[in-house]
C-alpha positions as YAML, in Angstrom:
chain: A
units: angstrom
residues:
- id: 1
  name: UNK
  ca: [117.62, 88.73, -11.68]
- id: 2
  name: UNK
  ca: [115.80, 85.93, -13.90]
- id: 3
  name: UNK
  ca: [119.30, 84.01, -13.44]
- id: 4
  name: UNK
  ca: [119.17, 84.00, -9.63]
- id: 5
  name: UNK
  ca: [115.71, 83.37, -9.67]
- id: 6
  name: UNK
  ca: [116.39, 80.05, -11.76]
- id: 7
  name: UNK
  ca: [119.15, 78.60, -9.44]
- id: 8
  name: UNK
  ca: [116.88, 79.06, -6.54]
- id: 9
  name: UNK
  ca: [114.53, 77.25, -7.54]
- id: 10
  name: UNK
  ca: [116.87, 74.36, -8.33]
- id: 11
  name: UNK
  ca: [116.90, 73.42, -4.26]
- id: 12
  name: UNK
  ca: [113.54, 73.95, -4.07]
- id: 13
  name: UNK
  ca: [112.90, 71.15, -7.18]
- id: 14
  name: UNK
  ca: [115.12, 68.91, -4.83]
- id: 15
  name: UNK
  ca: [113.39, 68.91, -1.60]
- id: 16
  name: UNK
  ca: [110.35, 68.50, -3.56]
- id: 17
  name: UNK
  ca: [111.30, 65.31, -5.37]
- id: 18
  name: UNK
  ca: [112.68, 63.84, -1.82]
- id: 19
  name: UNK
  ca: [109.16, 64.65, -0.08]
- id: 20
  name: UNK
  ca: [107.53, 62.72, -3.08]
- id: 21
  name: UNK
  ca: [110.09, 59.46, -2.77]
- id: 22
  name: UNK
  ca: [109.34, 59.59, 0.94]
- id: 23
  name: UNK
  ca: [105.46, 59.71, 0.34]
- id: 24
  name: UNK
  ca: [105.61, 56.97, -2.48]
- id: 25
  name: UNK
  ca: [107.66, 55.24, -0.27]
- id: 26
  name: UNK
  ca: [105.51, 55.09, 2.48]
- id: 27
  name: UNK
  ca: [102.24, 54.23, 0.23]
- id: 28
  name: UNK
  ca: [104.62, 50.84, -0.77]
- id: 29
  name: UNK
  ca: [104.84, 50.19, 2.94]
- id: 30
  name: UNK
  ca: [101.43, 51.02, 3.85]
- id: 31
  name: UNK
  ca: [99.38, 48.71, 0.94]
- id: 32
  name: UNK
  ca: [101.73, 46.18, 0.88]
- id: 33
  name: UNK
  ca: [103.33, 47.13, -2.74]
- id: 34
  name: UNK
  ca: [106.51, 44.88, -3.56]
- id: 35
  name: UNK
  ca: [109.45, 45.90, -5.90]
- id: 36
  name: UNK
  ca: [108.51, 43.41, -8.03]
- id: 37
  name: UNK
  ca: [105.38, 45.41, -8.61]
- id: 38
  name: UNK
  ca: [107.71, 48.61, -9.66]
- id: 39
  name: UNK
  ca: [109.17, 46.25, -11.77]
- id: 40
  name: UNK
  ca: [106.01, 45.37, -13.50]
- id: 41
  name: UNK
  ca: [104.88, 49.21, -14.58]
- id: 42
  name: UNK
  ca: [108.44, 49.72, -15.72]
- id: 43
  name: UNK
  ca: [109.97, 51.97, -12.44]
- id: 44
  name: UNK
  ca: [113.33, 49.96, -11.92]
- id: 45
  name: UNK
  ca: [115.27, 53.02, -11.26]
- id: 46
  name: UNK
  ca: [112.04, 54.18, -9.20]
- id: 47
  name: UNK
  ca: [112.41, 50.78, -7.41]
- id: 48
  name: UNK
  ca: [115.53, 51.15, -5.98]
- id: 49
  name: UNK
  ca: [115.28, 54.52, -5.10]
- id: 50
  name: UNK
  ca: [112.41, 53.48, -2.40]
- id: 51
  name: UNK
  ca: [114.08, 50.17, -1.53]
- id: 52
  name: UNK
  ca: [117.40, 52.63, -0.41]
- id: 53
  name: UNK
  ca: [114.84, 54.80, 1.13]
- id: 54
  name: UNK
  ca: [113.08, 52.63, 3.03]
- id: 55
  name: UNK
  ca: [116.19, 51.52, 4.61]
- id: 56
  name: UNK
  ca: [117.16, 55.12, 5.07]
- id: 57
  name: UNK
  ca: [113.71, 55.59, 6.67]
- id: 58
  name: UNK
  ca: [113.63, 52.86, 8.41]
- id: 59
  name: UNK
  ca: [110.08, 51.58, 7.13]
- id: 60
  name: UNK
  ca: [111.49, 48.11, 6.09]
- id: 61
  name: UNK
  ca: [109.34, 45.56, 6.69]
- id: 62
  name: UNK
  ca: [110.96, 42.37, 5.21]
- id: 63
  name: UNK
  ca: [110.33, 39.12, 6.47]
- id: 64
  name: UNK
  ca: [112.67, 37.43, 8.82]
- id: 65
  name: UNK
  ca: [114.26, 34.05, 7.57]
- id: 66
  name: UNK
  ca: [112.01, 30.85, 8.18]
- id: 67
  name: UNK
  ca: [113.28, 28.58, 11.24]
- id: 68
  name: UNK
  ca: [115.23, 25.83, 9.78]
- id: 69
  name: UNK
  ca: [113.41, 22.29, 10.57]
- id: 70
  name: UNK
  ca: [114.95, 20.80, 13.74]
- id: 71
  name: UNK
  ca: [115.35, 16.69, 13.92]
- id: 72
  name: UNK
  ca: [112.99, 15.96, 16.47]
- id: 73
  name: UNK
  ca: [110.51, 18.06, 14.23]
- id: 74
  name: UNK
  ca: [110.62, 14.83, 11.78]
- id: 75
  name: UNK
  ca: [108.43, 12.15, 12.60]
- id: 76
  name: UNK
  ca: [111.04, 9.85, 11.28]
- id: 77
  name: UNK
  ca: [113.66, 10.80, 13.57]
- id: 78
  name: UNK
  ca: [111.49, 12.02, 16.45]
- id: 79
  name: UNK
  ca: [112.62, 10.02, 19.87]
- id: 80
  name: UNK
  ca: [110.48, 7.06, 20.17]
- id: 81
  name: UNK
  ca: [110.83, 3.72, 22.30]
- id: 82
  name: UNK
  ca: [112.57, 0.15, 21.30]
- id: 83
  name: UNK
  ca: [109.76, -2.29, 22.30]
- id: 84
  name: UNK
  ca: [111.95, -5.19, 21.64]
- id: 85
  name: UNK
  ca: [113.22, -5.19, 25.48]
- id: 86
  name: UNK
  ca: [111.64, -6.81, 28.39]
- id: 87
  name: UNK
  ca: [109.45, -4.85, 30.82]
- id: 88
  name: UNK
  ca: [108.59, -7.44, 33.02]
- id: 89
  name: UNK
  ca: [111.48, -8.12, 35.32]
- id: 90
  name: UNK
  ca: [111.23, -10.55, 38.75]
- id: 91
  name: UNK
  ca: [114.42, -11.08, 40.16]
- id: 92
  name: UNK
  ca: [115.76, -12.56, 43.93]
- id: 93
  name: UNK
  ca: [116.26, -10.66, 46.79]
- id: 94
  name: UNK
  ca: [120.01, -9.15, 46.69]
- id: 95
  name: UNK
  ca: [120.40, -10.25, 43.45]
- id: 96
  name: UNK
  ca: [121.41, -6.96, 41.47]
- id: 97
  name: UNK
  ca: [119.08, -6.19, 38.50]
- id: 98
  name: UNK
  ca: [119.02, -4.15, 35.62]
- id: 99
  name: UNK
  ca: [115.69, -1.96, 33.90]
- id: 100
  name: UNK
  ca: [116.66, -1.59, 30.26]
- id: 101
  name: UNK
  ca: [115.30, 1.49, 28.36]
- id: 102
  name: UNK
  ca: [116.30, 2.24, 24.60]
- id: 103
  name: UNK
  ca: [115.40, 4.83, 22.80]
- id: 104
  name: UNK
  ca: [116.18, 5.44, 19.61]
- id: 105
  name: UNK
  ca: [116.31, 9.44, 18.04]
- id: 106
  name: UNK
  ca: [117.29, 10.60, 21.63]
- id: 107
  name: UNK
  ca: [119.08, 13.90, 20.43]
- id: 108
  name: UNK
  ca: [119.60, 16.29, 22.93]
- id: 109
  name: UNK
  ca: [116.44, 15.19, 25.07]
- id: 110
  name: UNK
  ca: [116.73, 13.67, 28.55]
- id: 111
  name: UNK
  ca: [116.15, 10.33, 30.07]
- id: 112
  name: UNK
  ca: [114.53, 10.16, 33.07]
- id: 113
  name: UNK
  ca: [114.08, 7.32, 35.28]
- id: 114
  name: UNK
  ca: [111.42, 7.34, 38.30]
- id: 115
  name: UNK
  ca: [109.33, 5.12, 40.42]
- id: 116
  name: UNK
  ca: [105.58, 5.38, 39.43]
- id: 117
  name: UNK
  ca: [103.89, 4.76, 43.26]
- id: 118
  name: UNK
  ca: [105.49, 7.78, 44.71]
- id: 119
  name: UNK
  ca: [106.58, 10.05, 41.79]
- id: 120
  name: UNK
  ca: [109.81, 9.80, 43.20]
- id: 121
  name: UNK
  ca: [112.44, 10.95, 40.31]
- id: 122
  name: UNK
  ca: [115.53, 8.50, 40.75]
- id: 123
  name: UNK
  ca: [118.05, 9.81, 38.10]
- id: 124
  name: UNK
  ca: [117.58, 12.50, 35.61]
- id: 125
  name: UNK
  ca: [120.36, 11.28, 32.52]
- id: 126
  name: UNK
  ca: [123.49, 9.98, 34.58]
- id: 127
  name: UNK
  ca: [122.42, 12.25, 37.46]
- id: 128
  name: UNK
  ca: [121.28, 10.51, 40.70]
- id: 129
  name: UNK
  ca: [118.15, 12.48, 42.47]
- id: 130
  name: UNK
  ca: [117.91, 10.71, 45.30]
- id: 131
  name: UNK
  ca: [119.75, 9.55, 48.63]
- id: 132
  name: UNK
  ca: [119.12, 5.83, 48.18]
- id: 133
  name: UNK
  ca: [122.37, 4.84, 46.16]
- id: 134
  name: UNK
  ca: [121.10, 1.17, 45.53]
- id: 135
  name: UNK
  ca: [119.67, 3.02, 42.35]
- id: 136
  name: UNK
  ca: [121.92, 3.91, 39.70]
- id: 137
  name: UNK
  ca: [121.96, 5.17, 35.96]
- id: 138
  name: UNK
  ca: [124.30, 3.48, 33.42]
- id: 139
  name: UNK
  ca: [124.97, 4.90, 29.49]
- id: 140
  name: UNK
  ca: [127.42, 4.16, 27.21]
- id: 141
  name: UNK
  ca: [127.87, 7.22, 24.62]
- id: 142
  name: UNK
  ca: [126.57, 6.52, 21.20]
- id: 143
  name: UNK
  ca: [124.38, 3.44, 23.08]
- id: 144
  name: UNK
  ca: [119.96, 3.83, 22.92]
- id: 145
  name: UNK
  ca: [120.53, 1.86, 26.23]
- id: 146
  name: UNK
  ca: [119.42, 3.87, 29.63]
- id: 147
  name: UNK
  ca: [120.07, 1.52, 32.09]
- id: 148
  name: UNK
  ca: [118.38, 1.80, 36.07]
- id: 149
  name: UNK
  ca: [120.66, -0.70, 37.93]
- id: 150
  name: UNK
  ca: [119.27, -1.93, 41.18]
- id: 151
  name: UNK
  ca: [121.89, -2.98, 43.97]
- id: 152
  name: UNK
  ca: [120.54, -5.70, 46.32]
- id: 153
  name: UNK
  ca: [116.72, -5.33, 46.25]
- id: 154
  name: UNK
  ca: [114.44, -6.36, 48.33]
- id: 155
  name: UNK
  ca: [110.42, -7.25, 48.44]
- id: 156
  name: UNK
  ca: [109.46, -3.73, 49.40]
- id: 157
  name: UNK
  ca: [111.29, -2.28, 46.05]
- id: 158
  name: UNK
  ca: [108.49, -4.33, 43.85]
- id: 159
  name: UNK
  ca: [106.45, -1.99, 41.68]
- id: 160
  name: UNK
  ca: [106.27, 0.01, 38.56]
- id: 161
  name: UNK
  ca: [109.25, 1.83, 37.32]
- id: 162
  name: UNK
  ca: [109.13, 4.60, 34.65]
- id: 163
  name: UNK
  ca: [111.60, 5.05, 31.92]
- id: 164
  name: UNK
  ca: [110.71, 9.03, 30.48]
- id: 165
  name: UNK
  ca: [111.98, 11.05, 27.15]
- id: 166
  name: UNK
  ca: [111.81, 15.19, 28.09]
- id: 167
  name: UNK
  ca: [109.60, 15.42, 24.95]
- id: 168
  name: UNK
  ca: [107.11, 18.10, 24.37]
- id: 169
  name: UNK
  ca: [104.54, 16.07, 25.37]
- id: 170
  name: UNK
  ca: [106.53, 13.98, 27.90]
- id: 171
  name: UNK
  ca: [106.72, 9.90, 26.34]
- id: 172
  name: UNK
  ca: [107.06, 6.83, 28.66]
- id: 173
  name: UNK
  ca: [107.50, 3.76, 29.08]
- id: 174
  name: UNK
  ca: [106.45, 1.73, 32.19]
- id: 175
  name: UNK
  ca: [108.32, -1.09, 33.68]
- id: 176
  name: UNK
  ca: [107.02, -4.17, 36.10]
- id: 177
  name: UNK
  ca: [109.39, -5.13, 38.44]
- id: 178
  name: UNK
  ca: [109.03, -7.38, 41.40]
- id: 179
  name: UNK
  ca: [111.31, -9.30, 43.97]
- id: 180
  name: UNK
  ca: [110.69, -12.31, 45.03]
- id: 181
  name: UNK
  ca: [111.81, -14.48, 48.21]
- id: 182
  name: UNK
  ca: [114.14, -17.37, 47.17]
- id: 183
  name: UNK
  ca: [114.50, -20.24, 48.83]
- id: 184
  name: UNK
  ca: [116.59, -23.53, 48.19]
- id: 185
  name: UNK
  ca: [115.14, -26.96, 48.72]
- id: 186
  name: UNK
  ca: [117.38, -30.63, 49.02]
- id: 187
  name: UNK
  ca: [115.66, -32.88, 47.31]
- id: 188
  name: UNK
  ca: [114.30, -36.06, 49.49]
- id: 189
  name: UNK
  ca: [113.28, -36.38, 53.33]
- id: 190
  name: UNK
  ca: [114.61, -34.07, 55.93]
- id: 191
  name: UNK
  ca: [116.31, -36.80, 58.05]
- id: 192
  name: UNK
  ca: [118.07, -39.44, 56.12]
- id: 193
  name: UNK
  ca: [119.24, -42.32, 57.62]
- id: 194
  name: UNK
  ca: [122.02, -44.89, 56.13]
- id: 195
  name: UNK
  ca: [124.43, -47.09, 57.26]
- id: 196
  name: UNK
  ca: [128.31, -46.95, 57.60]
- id: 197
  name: UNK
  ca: [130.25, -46.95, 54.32]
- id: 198
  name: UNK
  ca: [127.91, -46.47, 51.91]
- id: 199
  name: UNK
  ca: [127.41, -43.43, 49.66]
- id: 200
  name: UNK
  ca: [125.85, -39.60, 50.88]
- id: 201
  name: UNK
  ca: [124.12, -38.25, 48.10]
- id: 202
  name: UNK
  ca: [122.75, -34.81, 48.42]
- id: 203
  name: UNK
  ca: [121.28, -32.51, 45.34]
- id: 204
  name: UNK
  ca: [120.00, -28.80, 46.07]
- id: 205
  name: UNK
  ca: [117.99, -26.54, 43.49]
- id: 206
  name: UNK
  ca: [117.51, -22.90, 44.07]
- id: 207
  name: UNK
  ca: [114.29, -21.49, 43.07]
- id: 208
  name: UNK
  ca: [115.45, -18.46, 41.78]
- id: 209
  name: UNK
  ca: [113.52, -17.18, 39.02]
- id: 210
  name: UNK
  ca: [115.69, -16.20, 35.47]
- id: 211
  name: UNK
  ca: [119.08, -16.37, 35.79]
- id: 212
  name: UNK
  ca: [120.62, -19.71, 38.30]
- id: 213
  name: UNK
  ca: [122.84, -18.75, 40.54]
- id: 214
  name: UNK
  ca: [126.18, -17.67, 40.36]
- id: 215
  name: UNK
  ca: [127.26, -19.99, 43.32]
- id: 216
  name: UNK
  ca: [126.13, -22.57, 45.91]
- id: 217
  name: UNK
  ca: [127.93, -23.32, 49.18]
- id: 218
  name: UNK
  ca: [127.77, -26.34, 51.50]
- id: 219
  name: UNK
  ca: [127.98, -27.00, 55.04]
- id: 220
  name: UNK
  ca: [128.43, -29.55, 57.68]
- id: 221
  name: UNK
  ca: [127.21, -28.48, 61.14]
- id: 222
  name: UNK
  ca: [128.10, -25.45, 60.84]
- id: 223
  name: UNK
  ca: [131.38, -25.66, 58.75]
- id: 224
  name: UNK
  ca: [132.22, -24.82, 54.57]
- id: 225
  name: UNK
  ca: [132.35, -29.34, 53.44]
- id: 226
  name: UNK
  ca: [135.79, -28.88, 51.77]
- id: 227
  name: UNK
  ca: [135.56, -30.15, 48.57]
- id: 228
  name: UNK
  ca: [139.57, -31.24, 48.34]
- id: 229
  name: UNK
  ca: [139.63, -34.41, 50.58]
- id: 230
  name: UNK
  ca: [139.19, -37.66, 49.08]
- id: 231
  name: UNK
  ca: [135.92, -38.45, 50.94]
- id: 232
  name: UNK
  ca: [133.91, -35.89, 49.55]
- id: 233
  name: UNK
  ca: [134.27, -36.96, 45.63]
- id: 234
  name: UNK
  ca: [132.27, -34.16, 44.01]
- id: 235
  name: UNK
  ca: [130.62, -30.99, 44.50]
- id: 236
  name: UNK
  ca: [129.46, -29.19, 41.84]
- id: 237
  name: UNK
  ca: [127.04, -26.38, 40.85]
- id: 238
  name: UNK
  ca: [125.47, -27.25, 37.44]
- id: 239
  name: UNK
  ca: [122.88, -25.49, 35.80]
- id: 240
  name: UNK
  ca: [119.46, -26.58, 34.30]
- id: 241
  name: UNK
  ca: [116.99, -24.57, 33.15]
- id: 242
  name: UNK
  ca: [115.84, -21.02, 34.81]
- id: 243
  name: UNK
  ca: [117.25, -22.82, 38.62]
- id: 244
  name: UNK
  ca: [120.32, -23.93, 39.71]
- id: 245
  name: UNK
  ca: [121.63, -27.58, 41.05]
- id: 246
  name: UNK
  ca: [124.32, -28.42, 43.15]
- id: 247
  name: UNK
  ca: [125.30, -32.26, 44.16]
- id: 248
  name: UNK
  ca: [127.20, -33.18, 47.18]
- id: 249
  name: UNK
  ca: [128.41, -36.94, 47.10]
- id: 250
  name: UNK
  ca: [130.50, -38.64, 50.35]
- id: 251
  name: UNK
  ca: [131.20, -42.22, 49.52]
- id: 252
  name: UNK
  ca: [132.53, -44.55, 52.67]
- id: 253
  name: UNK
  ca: [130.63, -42.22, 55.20]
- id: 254
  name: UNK
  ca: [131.09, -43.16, 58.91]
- id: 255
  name: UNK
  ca: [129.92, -41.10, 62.09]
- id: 256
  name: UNK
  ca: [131.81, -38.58, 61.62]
- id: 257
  name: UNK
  ca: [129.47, -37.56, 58.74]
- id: 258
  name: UNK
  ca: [125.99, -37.82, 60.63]
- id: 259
  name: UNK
  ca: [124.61, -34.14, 60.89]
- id: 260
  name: UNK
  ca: [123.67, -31.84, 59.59]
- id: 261
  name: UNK
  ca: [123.83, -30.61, 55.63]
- id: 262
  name: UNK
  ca: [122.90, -26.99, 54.60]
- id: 263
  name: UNK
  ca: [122.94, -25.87, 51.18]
- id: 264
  name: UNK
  ca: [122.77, -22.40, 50.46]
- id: 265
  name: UNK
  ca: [122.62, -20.69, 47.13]
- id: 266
  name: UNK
  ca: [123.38, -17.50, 45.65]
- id: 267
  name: UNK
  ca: [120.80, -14.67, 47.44]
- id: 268
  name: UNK
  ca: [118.65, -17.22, 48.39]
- id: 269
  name: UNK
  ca: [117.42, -18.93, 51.71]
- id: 270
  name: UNK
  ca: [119.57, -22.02, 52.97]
- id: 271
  name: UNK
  ca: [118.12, -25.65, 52.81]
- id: 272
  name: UNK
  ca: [118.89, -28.34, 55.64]
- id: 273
  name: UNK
  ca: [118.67, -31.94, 56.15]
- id: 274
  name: UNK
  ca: [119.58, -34.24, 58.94]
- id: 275
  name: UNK
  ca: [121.56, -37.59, 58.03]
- id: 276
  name: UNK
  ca: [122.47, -40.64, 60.70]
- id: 277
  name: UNK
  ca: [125.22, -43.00, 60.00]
- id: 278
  name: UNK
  ca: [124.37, -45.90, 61.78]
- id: 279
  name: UNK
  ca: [126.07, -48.96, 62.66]
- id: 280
  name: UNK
  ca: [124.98, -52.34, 62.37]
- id: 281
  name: UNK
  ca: [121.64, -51.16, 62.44]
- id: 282
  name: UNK
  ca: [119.14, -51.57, 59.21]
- id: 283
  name: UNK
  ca: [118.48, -47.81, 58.13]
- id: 284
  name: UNK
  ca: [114.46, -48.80, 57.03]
- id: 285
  name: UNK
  ca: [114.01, -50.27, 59.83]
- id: 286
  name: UNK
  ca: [115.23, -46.68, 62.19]
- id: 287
  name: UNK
  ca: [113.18, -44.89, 58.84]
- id: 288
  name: UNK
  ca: [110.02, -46.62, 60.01]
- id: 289
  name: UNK
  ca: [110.53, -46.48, 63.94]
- id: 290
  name: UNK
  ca: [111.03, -50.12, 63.98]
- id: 291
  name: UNK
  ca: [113.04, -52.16, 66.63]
- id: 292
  name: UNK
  ca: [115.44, -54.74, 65.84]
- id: 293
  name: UNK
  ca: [113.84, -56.95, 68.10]
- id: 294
  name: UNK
  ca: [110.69, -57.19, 65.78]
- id: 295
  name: UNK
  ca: [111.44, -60.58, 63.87]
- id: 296
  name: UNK
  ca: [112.31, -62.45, 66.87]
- id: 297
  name: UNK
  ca: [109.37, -61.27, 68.74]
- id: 298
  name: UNK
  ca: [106.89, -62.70, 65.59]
- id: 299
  name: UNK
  ca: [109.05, -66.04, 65.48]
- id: 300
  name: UNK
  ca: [108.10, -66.57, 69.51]
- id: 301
  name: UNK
  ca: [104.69, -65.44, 68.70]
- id: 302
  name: UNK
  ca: [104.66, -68.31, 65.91]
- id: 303
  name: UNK
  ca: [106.30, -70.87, 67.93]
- id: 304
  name: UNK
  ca: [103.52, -69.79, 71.12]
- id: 305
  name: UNK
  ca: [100.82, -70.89, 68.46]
- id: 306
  name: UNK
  ca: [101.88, -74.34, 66.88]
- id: 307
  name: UNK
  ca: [102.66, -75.41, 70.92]
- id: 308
  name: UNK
  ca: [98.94, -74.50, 71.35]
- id: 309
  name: UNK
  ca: [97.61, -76.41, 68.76]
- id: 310
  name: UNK
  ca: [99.66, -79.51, 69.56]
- id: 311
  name: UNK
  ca: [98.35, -79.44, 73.08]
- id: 312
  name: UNK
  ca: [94.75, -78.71, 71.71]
- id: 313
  name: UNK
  ca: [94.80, -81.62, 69.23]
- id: 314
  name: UNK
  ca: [96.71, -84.02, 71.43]
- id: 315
  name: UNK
  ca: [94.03, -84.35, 73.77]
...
């Protein structure tokens, strides 16, 4: 009887160990006790008893792992804008022009170009968001360049352009552009006249701001001058400074060459003089709207006046 009593109670010493774990375990939860604290008071083997029944339990309450630092998180390497490139850009009408944008740290953010006066987004990385396809992006991978190329502008595209990193804030950087109306001018009057066989002498400039132009073309009434006779002894576009120059040279001209002479540059509006190739006529004297009859008139008038006085004195 006493023997069946004992083993009874064995189960019964069990279950009430387990209820105590479970309480002490949920105490540790509760206040906040760590098993380093066990630890302290000497309950190693009491420690990991709870820390198995906690996770038996499910009362664990350990800390996820931190967030590892992401590299736009340091301000060294955060995207940020390369000053060092122009934002002031005038160009010609129809002359194709390029916005450059560099940004440095760009990581996985997104460039974003877009005009400022209507909030109009124009490409969104190498993406075009809009129907106009003058505008276009340009990247080379591994390149801080973001590039807005602009075919064949015109006056009406002048304004501010935005260059914009998807940052959290958004950063920006604004751009000026503006087109301008070029024009080419022939240096000297706008009707020349000179006589037969001497030498036509004709330089153009184009006023196009920045870069001169690529090319300039000539014409005669209407028609390319061709540059391969032996009249025409050279034509040639030369460049000085921001503008262009161009020089058209005829020696030995005749009447055939009297006309008219356009020059017209690269995107720019055409110049046009008049020349006269006169024969046996003095060209200052046609320049001034003289006649050739002037000198002999003065001689009579002279000759008039010394009769006179011998008639006046001779009395």
């Amino acid at each position: 009887m006493c023997f069946h009593s004992a083993r009874s109670s064995v189960p019964l010493a069990r279950s009430f160990w387990t209820v105590l774990f479970l309480l002490i375990a949920t105490a540790i939860s509760v206040f906040g006790f760590s098993v380093k604290a066990t630890s302290a008071f000497g309950l190693d083997g009491l420690a990991g008893r709870i820390s198995s029944l906690k996770k038996i339990s499910g009362l664990s309450r350990e800390q996820p792992p931190a967030r590892p630092e992401q590299i736009w998180d340091n301000p060294l390497l955060r995207p940020a804008f390369d000053n060092t490139t122009s934002n002031n850009v005038i160009t010609a009408t129809g002359r194709v022009s390029y916005l450059h944008c560099r940004v440095n740290h760009l990581g996985n953010r997104v460039v974003t170009w877009l005009r400022k006066r209507d909030g109009h987004v124009l490409t969104v990385g190498l993406y075009a968001y809009t129907t106009d396809q003058r505008f276009t992006a340009l990247h080379s991978e591994g390149s801080p360049d973001w590039v807005l190329k602009i075919t064949s502008p015109q006056t009406r595209d002048s304004g501010v352009y935005e260059c914009q990193v998807s940052t959290e804030p958004k950063i920006s950087r604004a751009f000026n552009f503006t087109v301008v109306e070029s024009f080419a001018v022939i240096e000297g009057q706008s009707s020349i006249y000179m006589s037969a066989g001497n030498t036509l002498n004709l330089t153009c400039q184009a006023s196009i701001p920045g870069d001169a132009p690529n090319y300039f073309y000539w014409y005669h009434n209407g028609e390319v001058v061709q540059y391969s006779g032996k009249e025409v002894t050279e034509a040639s576009s030369t460049s000085s400074g921001p503008s262009g120059r161009s020089k058209l040279v005829i020696k030995n001209v005749h009447d055939k060459h009297s006309g008219n002479y356009t020059c017209a540059p690269e995107n720019a509006a055409p110049a046009t003089v008049s020349v006269y190739v006169l024969k046996g006529e003095h060209p200052a004297a046609m320049q001034h709207g003289e006649s050739s009859t002037a000198v002999p008139r003065a001689s009579f008038l002279a000759l008039l006046a010394l009769c006179s006085a011998f008639i006046f004195f001779g009395r």
